[in-house]
Amino acid sequence: MKISVTKAAKEWSVSRTTVYEKINNGELSRTSDKKIDISEMLRVFGEPISKKHTERSVNTVQSTLLNTQNVQYSTDIEHQLAFEKLKNEHLSQQVSDQKKLIENYQQQISLLNKTLDKANASIQDFAQVRLLEFKKSEMSYELPLEQGKEKIDNSTVATVKKKRWWVF
């Protein structure tokens, strides 16, 4: 239920200036039609203080209505809070799942790096073995030619060519 600033000031026994100060400070809010919701007045000023007994009986009916509205409002807020908690738990679970996924990927990357390091080491070992084999074969091929040069005459030396085998 919405009431005017003047009526709110009368029912809560405060000056209109006090109500406007609360509105300007942001402690009390108004609707677009410049009215104040009773629940806002209850939140800021507490229960209204009425001077007349007749107003008290009217206020009792209104308070009952307000209490019913407050209970409904409170229930709605509790439901919204429970929903937000569930969303928060869901998001926390998603974050946890993503962290586990990242850890799994990091482990896979680590294993792949180790495998790559082993492969690179094997390739280097293989290249060194092949290089040594090539040098040995080259040396074993050159030695007989060097020894045989002394026996071969100059015309034959020009026709002898060294063979080289390149292995990639």
PDB file of N, CA and C in Angstrom, residues 56-132:
ATOM      1  N   ARG A  56      -5.667   3.974  15.527  1.00  0.00           N
ATOM      2  CA  ARG A  56      -5.003   2.730  15.910  1.00  0.00           C
ATOM      3  C   ARG A  56      -5.760   1.527  15.384  1.00  0.00           C
ATOM      4  N   SER A  57      -7.074   1.557  15.479  1.00  0.00           N
ATOM      5  CA  SER A  57      -7.832   0.419  14.973  1.00  0.00           C
ATOM      6  C   SER A  57      -7.704   0.313  13.465  1.00  0.00           C
ATOM      7  N   VAL A  58      -7.715   1.471  12.769  1.00  0.00           N
ATOM      8  CA  VAL A  58      -7.511   1.460  11.313  1.00  0.00           C
ATOM      9  C   VAL A  58      -6.098   0.972  11.015  1.00  0.00           C
ATOM     10  N   ASN A  59      -5.154   1.451  11.812  1.00  0.00           N
ATOM     11  CA  ASN A  59      -3.770   1.033  11.626  1.00  0.00           C
ATOM     12  C   ASN A  59      -3.588  -0.455  11.892  1.00  0.00           C
ATOM     13  N   THR A  60      -4.359  -0.979  12.824  1.00  0.00           N
ATOM     14  CA  THR A  60      -4.264  -2.405  13.110  1.00  0.00           C
ATOM     15  C   THR A  60      -4.666  -3.208  11.885  1.00  0.00           C
ATOM     16  N   VAL A  61      -5.734  -2.787  11.248  1.00  0.00           N
ATOM     17  CA  VAL A  61      -6.156  -3.469  10.015  1.00  0.00           C
ATOM     18  C   VAL A  61      -5.070  -3.307   8.956  1.00  0.00           C
ATOM     19  N   GLN A  62      -4.567  -2.069   8.842  1.00  0.00           N
ATOM     20  CA  GLN A  62      -3.519  -1.832   7.862  1.00  0.00           C
ATOM     21  C   GLN A  62      -2.248  -2.589   8.241  1.00  0.00           C
ATOM     22  N   SER A  63      -1.957  -2.626   9.542  1.00  0.00           N
ATOM     23  CA  SER A  63      -0.767  -3.354   9.986  1.00  0.00           C
ATOM     24  C   SER A  63      -0.899  -4.837   9.680  1.00  0.00           C
ATOM     25  N   THR A  64      -2.108  -5.368   9.870  1.00  0.00           N
ATOM     26  CA  THR A  64      -2.329  -6.772   9.538  1.00  0.00           C
ATOM     27  C   THR A  64      -2.091  -6.987   8.053  1.00  0.00           C
ATOM     28  N   LEU A  65      -2.612  -6.059   7.261  1.00  0.00           N
ATOM     29  CA  LEU A  65      -2.386  -6.144   5.828  1.00  0.00           C
ATOM     30  C   LEU A  65      -0.900  -6.001   5.517  1.00  0.00           C
ATOM     31  N   LEU A  66      -0.271  -5.042   6.202  1.00  0.00           N
ATOM     32  CA  LEU A  66       1.168  -4.844   6.004  1.00  0.00           C
ATOM     33  C   LEU A  66       1.951  -6.066   6.456  1.00  0.00           C
ATOM     34  N   ASN A  67       1.577  -6.627   7.599  1.00  0.00           N
ATOM     35  CA  ASN A  67       2.266  -7.821   8.080  1.00  0.00           C
ATOM     36  C   ASN A  67       2.132  -8.960   7.081  1.00  0.00           C
ATOM     37  N   THR A  68       0.939  -9.103   6.520  1.00  0.00           N
ATOM     38  CA  THR A  68       0.737 -10.139   5.507  1.00  0.00           C
ATOM     39  C   THR A  68       1.626  -9.857   4.296  1.00  0.00           C
ATOM     40  N   GLN A  69       1.655  -8.581   3.893  1.00  0.00           N
ATOM     41  CA  GLN A  69       2.503  -8.209   2.757  1.00  0.00           C
ATOM     42  C   GLN A  69       3.975  -8.404   3.103  1.00  0.00           C
ATOM     43  N   ASN A  70       4.350  -8.037   4.350  1.00  0.00           N
ATOM     44  CA  ASN A  70       5.742  -8.212   4.768  1.00  0.00           C
ATOM     45  C   ASN A  70       6.128  -9.680   4.806  1.00  0.00           C
ATOM     46  N   VAL A  71       5.210 -10.508   5.281  1.00  0.00           N
ATOM     47  CA  VAL A  71       5.491 -11.948   5.315  1.00  0.00           C
ATOM     48  C   VAL A  71       5.675 -12.459   3.897  1.00  0.00           C
ATOM     49  N   GLN A  72       4.805 -12.025   2.992  1.00  0.00           N
ATOM     50  CA  GLN A  72       4.926 -12.447   1.592  1.00  0.00           C
ATOM     51  C   GLN A  72       6.231 -11.926   0.994  1.00  0.00           C
ATOM     52  N   TYR A  73       6.522 -10.670   1.281  1.00  0.00           N
ATOM     53  CA  TYR A  73       7.764 -10.064   0.780  1.00  0.00           C
ATOM     54  C   TYR A  73       8.972 -10.811   1.338  1.00  0.00           C
ATOM     55  N   SER A  74       8.915 -11.100   2.642  1.00  0.00           N
ATOM     56  CA  SER A  74      10.015 -11.830   3.284  1.00  0.00           C
ATOM     57  C   SER A  74      10.163 -13.229   2.688  1.00  0.00           C
ATOM     58  N   THR A  75       9.041 -13.877   2.452  1.00  0.00           N
ATOM     59  CA  THR A  75       9.080 -15.207   1.845  1.00  0.00           C
ATOM     60  C   THR A  75       9.664 -15.146   0.439  1.00  0.00           C
ATOM     61  N   ASP A  76       9.239 -14.135  -0.313  1.00  0.00           N
ATOM     62  CA  ASP A  76       9.783 -13.970  -1.669  1.00  0.00           C
ATOM     63  C   ASP A  76      11.293 -13.752  -1.631  1.00  0.00           C
ATOM     64  N   ILE A  77      11.743 -12.938  -0.684  1.00  0.00           N
ATOM     65  CA  ILE A  77      13.181 -12.668  -0.574  1.00  0.00           C
ATOM     66  C   ILE A  77      13.931 -13.930  -0.155  1.00  0.00           C
ATOM     67  N   GLU A  78      13.342 -14.697   0.755  1.00  0.00           N
ATOM     68  CA  GLU A  78      13.982 -15.943   1.169  1.00  0.00           C
ATOM     69  C   GLU A  78      14.097 -16.911  -0.007  1.00  0.00           C
ATOM     70  N   HIS A  79      13.049 -16.986  -0.813  1.00  0.00           N
ATOM     71  CA  HIS A  79      13.094 -17.850  -2.003  1.00  0.00           C
ATOM     72  C   HIS A  79      14.163 -17.367  -2.980  1.00  0.00           C
ATOM     73  N   GLN A  80      14.214 -16.069  -3.162  1.00  0.00           N
ATOM     74  CA  GLN A  80      15.219 -15.516  -4.071  1.00  0.00           C
ATOM     75  C   GLN A  80      16.625 -15.786  -3.539  1.00  0.00           C
ATOM     76  N   LEU A  81      16.792 -15.655  -2.226  1.00  0.00           N
ATOM     77  CA  LEU A  81      18.083 -15.928  -1.616  1.00  0.00           C
ATOM     78  C   LEU A  81      18.473 -17.393  -1.798  1.00  0.00           C
ATOM     79  N   ALA A  82      17.511 -18.285  -1.589  1.00  0.00           N
ATOM     80  CA  ALA A  82      17.781 -19.720  -1.779  1.00  0.00           C
ATOM     81  C   ALA A  82      18.152 -20.007  -3.231  1.00  0.00           C
ATOM     82  N   PHE A  83      17.441 -19.362  -4.152  1.00  0.00           N
ATOM     83  CA  PHE A  83      17.751 -19.537  -5.572  1.00  0.00           C
ATOM     84  C   PHE A  83      19.155 -19.037  -5.888  1.00  0.00           C
ATOM     85  N   GLU A  84      19.510 -17.878  -5.353  1.00  0.00           N
ATOM     86  CA  GLU A  84      20.844 -17.322  -5.590  1.00  0.00           C
ATOM     87  C   GLU A  84      21.926 -18.217  -4.985  1.00  0.00           C
ATOM     88  N   LYS A  85      21.636 -18.819  -3.831  1.00  0.00           N
ATOM     89  CA  LYS A  85      22.602 -19.745  -3.233  1.00  0.00           C
ATOM     90  C   LYS A  85      22.804 -20.962  -4.119  1.00  0.00           C
ATOM     91  N   LEU A  86      21.695 -21.479  -4.669  1.00  0.00           N
ATOM     92  CA  LEU A  86      21.809 -22.626  -5.589  1.00  0.00           C
ATOM     93  C   LEU A  86      22.616 -22.246  -6.826  1.00  0.00           C
ATOM     94  N   LYS A  87      22.354 -21.054  -7.358  1.00  0.00           N
ATOM     95  CA  LYS A  87      23.127 -20.605  -8.518  1.00  0.00           C
ATOM     96  C   LYS A  87      24.598 -20.482  -8.162  1.00  0.00           C
ATOM     97  N   ASN A  88      24.871 -19.953  -6.968  1.00  0.00           N
ATOM     98  CA  ASN A  88      26.252 -19.793  -6.516  1.00  0.00           C
ATOM     99  C   ASN A  88      26.937 -21.148  -6.393  1.00  0.00           C
ATOM    100  N   GLU A  89      26.227 -22.129  -5.807  1.00  0.00           N
ATOM    101  CA  GLU A  89      26.793 -23.470  -5.681  1.00  0.00           C
ATOM    102  C   GLU A  89      27.053 -24.074  -7.059  1.00  0.00           C
ATOM    103  N   HIS A  90      26.113 -23.866  -7.978  1.00  0.00           N
ATOM    104  CA  HIS A  90      26.278 -24.387  -9.339  1.00  0.00           C
ATOM    105  C   HIS A  90      27.496 -23.762 -10.014  1.00  0.00           C
ATOM    106  N   LEU A  91      27.630 -22.451  -9.870  1.00  0.00           N
ATOM    107  CA  LEU A  91      28.778 -21.771 -10.469  1.00  0.00           C
ATOM    108  C   LEU A  91      30.087 -22.217  -9.822  1.00  0.00           C
ATOM    109  N   SER A  92      30.056 -22.420  -8.509  1.00  0.00           N
ATOM    110  CA  SER A  92      31.256 -22.909  -7.816  1.00  0.00           C
ATOM    111  C   SER A  92      31.632 -24.295  -8.336  1.00  0.00           C
ATOM    112  N   GLN A  93      30.635 -25.137  -8.552  1.00  0.00           N
ATOM    113  CA  GLN A  93      30.899 -26.480  -9.086  1.00  0.00           C
ATOM    114  C   GLN A  93      31.476 -26.387 -10.495  1.00  0.00           C
ATOM    115  N   GLN A  94      30.946 -25.474 -11.314  1.00  0.00           N
ATOM    116  CA  GLN A  94      31.480 -25.292 -12.664  1.00  0.00           C
ATOM    117  C   GLN A  94      32.927 -24.821 -12.615  1.00  0.00           C
ATOM    118  N   VAL A  95      33.226 -23.892 -11.711  1.00  0.00           N
ATOM    119  CA  VAL A  95      34.609 -23.414 -11.567  1.00  0.00           C
ATOM    120  C   VAL A  95      35.514 -24.567 -11.155  1.00  0.00           C
ATOM    121  N   SER A  96      35.046 -25.371 -10.214  1.00  0.00           N
ATOM    122  CA  SER A  96      35.822 -26.526  -9.756  1.00  0.00           C
ATOM    123  C   SER A  96      36.057 -27.503 -10.906  1.00  0.00           C
ATOM    124  N   ASP A  97      35.018 -27.765 -11.687  1.00  0.00           N
ATOM    125  CA  ASP A  97      35.162 -28.667 -12.835  1.00  0.00           C
ATOM    126  C   ASP A  97      36.159 -28.111 -13.849  1.00  0.00           C
ATOM    127  N   GLN A  98      36.098 -26.813 -14.092  1.00  0.00           N
ATOM    128  CA  GLN A  98      37.020 -26.198 -15.044  1.00  0.00           C
ATOM    129  C   GLN A  98      38.461 -26.263 -14.533  1.00  0.00           C
ATOM    130  N   LYS A  99      38.644 -26.094 -13.225  1.00  0.00           N
ATOM    131  CA  LYS A  99      39.987 -26.200 -12.653  1.00  0.00           C
ATOM    132  C   LYS A  99      40.535 -27.611 -12.828  1.00  0.00           C
ATOM    133  N   LYS A 100      39.662 -28.616 -12.602  1.00  0.00           N
ATOM    134  CA  LYS A 100      40.090 -30.002 -12.793  1.00  0.00           C
ATOM    135  C   LYS A 100      40.448 -30.255 -14.251  1.00  0.00           C
ATOM    136  N   LEU A 101      39.658 -29.705 -15.155  1.00  0.00           N
ATOM    137  CA  LEU A 101      39.932 -29.857 -16.580  1.00  0.00           C
ATOM    138  C   LEU A 101      41.268 -29.216 -16.946  1.00  0.00           C
ATOM    139  N   ILE A 102      41.536 -28.050 -16.392  1.00  0.00           N
ATOM    140  CA  ILE A 102      42.809 -27.370 -16.649  1.00  0.00           C
ATOM    141  C   ILE A 102      43.971 -28.200 -16.112  1.00  0.00           C
ATOM    142  N   GLU A 103      43.819 -28.750 -14.905  1.00  0.00           N
ATOM    143  CA  GLU A 103      44.867 -29.599 -14.334  1.00  0.00           C
ATOM    144  C   GLU A 103      45.107 -30.817 -15.216  1.00  0.00           C
ATOM    145  N   ASN A 104      44.042 -31.407 -15.731  1.00  0.00           N
ATOM    146  CA  ASN A 104      44.164 -32.560 -16.613  1.00  0.00           C
ATOM    147  C   ASN A 104      44.931 -32.182 -17.883  1.00  0.00           C
ATOM    148  N   TYR A 105      44.568 -31.046 -18.471  1.00  0.00           N
ATOM    149  CA  TYR A 105      45.282 -30.587 -19.666  1.00  0.00           C
ATOM    150  C   TYR A 105      46.755 -30.307 -19.368  1.00  0.00           C
ATOM    151  N   GLN A 106      47.030 -29.741 -18.205  1.00  0.00           N
ATOM    152  CA  GLN A 106      48.419 -29.458 -17.844  1.00  0.00           C
ATOM    153  C   GLN A 106      49.206 -30.759 -17.682  1.00  0.00           C
ATOM    154  N   GLN A 107      48.571 -31.777 -17.123  1.00  0.00           N
ATOM    155  CA  GLN A 107      49.244 -33.077 -16.998  1.00  0.00           C
ATOM    156  C   GLN A 107      49.502 -33.669 -18.372  1.00  0.00           C
ATOM    157  N   GLN A 108      48.524 -33.560 -19.274  1.00  0.00           N
ATOM    158  CA  GLN A 108      48.710 -34.068 -20.627  1.00  0.00           C
ATOM    159  C   GLN A 108      49.839 -33.330 -21.337  1.00  0.00           C
ATOM    160  N   ILE A 109      49.888 -32.019 -21.161  1.00  0.00           N
ATOM    161  CA  ILE A 109      50.956 -31.230 -21.771  1.00  0.00           C
ATOM    162  C   ILE A 109      52.305 -31.664 -21.217  1.00  0.00           C
ATOM    163  N   SER A 110      52.367 -31.883 -19.914  1.00  0.00           N
ATOM    164  CA  SER A 110      53.611 -32.328 -19.284  1.00  0.00           C
ATOM    165  C   SER A 110      54.055 -33.676 -19.854  1.00  0.00           C
ATOM    166  N   LEU A 111      53.112 -34.609 -19.977  1.00  0.00           N
ATOM    167  CA  LEU A 111      53.452 -35.923 -20.547  1.00  0.00           C
ATOM    168  C   LEU A 111      53.904 -35.798 -21.996  1.00  0.00           C
ATOM    169  N   LEU A 112      53.224 -34.963 -22.755  1.00  0.00           N
ATOM    170  CA  LEU A 112      53.620 -34.756 -24.152  1.00  0.00           C
ATOM    171  C   LEU A 112      55.004 -34.121 -24.251  1.00  0.00           C
ATOM    172  N   ASN A 113      55.304 -33.182 -23.351  1.00  0.00           N
ATOM    173  CA  ASN A 113      56.633 -32.566 -23.343  1.00  0.00           C
ATOM    174  C   ASN A 113      57.718 -33.597 -23.025  1.00  0.00           C
ATOM    175  N   LYS A 114      57.428 -34.494 -22.069  1.00  0.00           N
ATOM    176  CA  LYS A 114      58.398 -35.537 -21.742  1.00  0.00           C
ATOM    177  C   LYS A 114      58.608 -36.462 -22.935  1.00  0.00           C
ATOM    178  N   THR A 115      57.513 -36.838 -23.590  1.00  0.00           N
ATOM    179  CA  THR A 115      57.608 -37.698 -24.770  1.00  0.00           C
ATOM    180  C   THR A 115      58.394 -37.000 -25.872  1.00  0.00           C
ATOM    181  N   LEU A 116      58.134 -35.729 -26.064  1.00  0.00           N
ATOM    182  CA  LEU A 116      58.857 -34.954 -27.076  1.00  0.00           C
ATOM    183  C   LEU A 116      60.339 -34.870 -26.731  1.00  0.00           C
ATOM    184  N   ASP A 117      60.674 -34.664 -25.465  1.00  0.00           N
ATOM    185  CA  ASP A 117      62.075 -34.620 -25.049  1.00  0.00           C
ATOM    186  C   ASP A 117      62.768 -35.956 -25.331  1.00  0.00           C
ATOM    187  N   LYS A 118      62.060 -37.062 -25.035  1.00  0.00           N
ATOM    188  CA  LYS A 118      62.636 -38.378 -25.304  1.00  0.00           C
ATOM    189  C   LYS A 118      62.831 -38.591 -26.803  1.00  0.00           C
ATOM    190  N   ALA A 119      61.859 -38.167 -27.592  1.00  0.00           N
ATOM    191  CA  ALA A 119      61.966 -38.307 -29.041  1.00  0.00           C
ATOM    192  C   ALA A 119      63.126 -37.473 -29.578  1.00  0.00           C
ATOM    193  N   ASN A 120      63.274 -36.259 -29.083  1.00  0.00           N
ATOM    194  CA  ASN A 120      64.384 -35.410 -29.520  1.00  0.00           C
ATOM    195  C   ASN A 120      65.728 -36.034 -29.137  1.00  0.00           C
ATOM    196  N   ALA A 121      65.799 -36.611 -27.940  1.00  0.00           N
ATOM    197  CA  ALA A 121      67.038 -37.266 -27.518  1.00  0.00           C
ATOM    198  C   ALA A 121      67.333 -38.469 -28.407  1.00  0.00           C
ATOM    199  N   SER A 122      66.306 -39.225 -28.745  1.00  0.00           N
ATOM    200  CA  SER A 122      66.498 -40.383 -29.629  1.00  0.00           C
ATOM    201  C   SER A 122      66.962 -39.945 -31.005  1.00  0.00           C
ATOM    202  N   ILE A 123      66.375 -38.858 -31.493  1.00  0.00           N
ATOM    203  CA  ILE A 123      66.770 -38.346 -32.810  1.00  0.00           C
ATOM    204  C   ILE A 123      68.225 -37.898 -32.780  1.00  0.00           C
ATOM    205  N   GLN A 124      68.615 -37.221 -31.718  1.00  0.00           N
ATOM    206  CA  GLN A 124      70.006 -36.776 -31.610  1.00  0.00           C
ATOM    207  C   GLN A 124      70.953 -37.970 -31.525  1.00  0.00           C
ATOM    208  N   ASP A 125      70.585 -38.963 -30.727  1.00  0.00           N
ATOM    209  CA  ASP A 125      71.417 -40.171 -30.630  1.00  0.00           C
ATOM    210  C   ASP A 125      71.541 -40.849 -31.989  1.00  0.00           C
ATOM    211  N   PHE A 126      70.423 -40.966 -32.687  1.00  0.00           N
ATOM    212  CA  PHE A 126      70.424 -41.600 -33.997  1.00  0.00           C
ATOM    213  C   PHE A 126      71.302 -40.820 -34.979  1.00  0.00           C
ATOM    214  N   ALA A 127      71.188 -39.485 -34.941  1.00  0.00           N
ATOM    215  CA  ALA A 127      71.984 -38.648 -35.847  1.00  0.00           C
ATOM    216  C   ALA A 127      73.473 -38.803 -35.539  1.00  0.00           C
ATOM    217  N   GLN A 128      73.836 -38.865 -34.257  1.00  0.00           N
ATOM    218  CA  GLN A 128      75.244 -39.040 -33.905  1.00  0.00           C
ATOM    219  C   GLN A 128      75.760 -40.399 -34.349  1.00  0.00           C
ATOM    220  N   VAL A 129      74.964 -41.446 -34.168  1.00  0.00           N
ATOM    221  CA  VAL A 129      75.380 -42.788 -34.603  1.00  0.00           C
ATOM    222  C   VAL A 129      75.582 -42.801 -36.102  1.00  0.00           C
ATOM    223  N   ARG A 130      74.630 -42.237 -36.847  1.00  0.00           N
ATOM    224  CA  ARG A 130      74.747 -42.224 -38.310  1.00  0.00           C
ATOM    225  C   ARG A 130      75.955 -41.403 -38.758  1.00  0.00           C
ATOM    226  N   LEU A 131      76.238 -40.298 -38.063  1.00  0.00           N
ATOM    227  CA  LEU A 131      77.393 -39.474 -38.404  1.00  0.00           C
ATOM    228  C   LEU A 131      78.678 -40.251 -38.162  1.00  0.00           C
ATOM    229  N   LEU A 132      78.766 -40.961 -37.036  1.00  0.00           N
ATOM    230  CA  LEU A 132      79.941 -41.785 -36.755  1.00  0.00           C
ATOM    231  C   LEU A 132      80.095 -42.892 -37.794  1.00  0.00           C
TER     232      LEU A 132
END
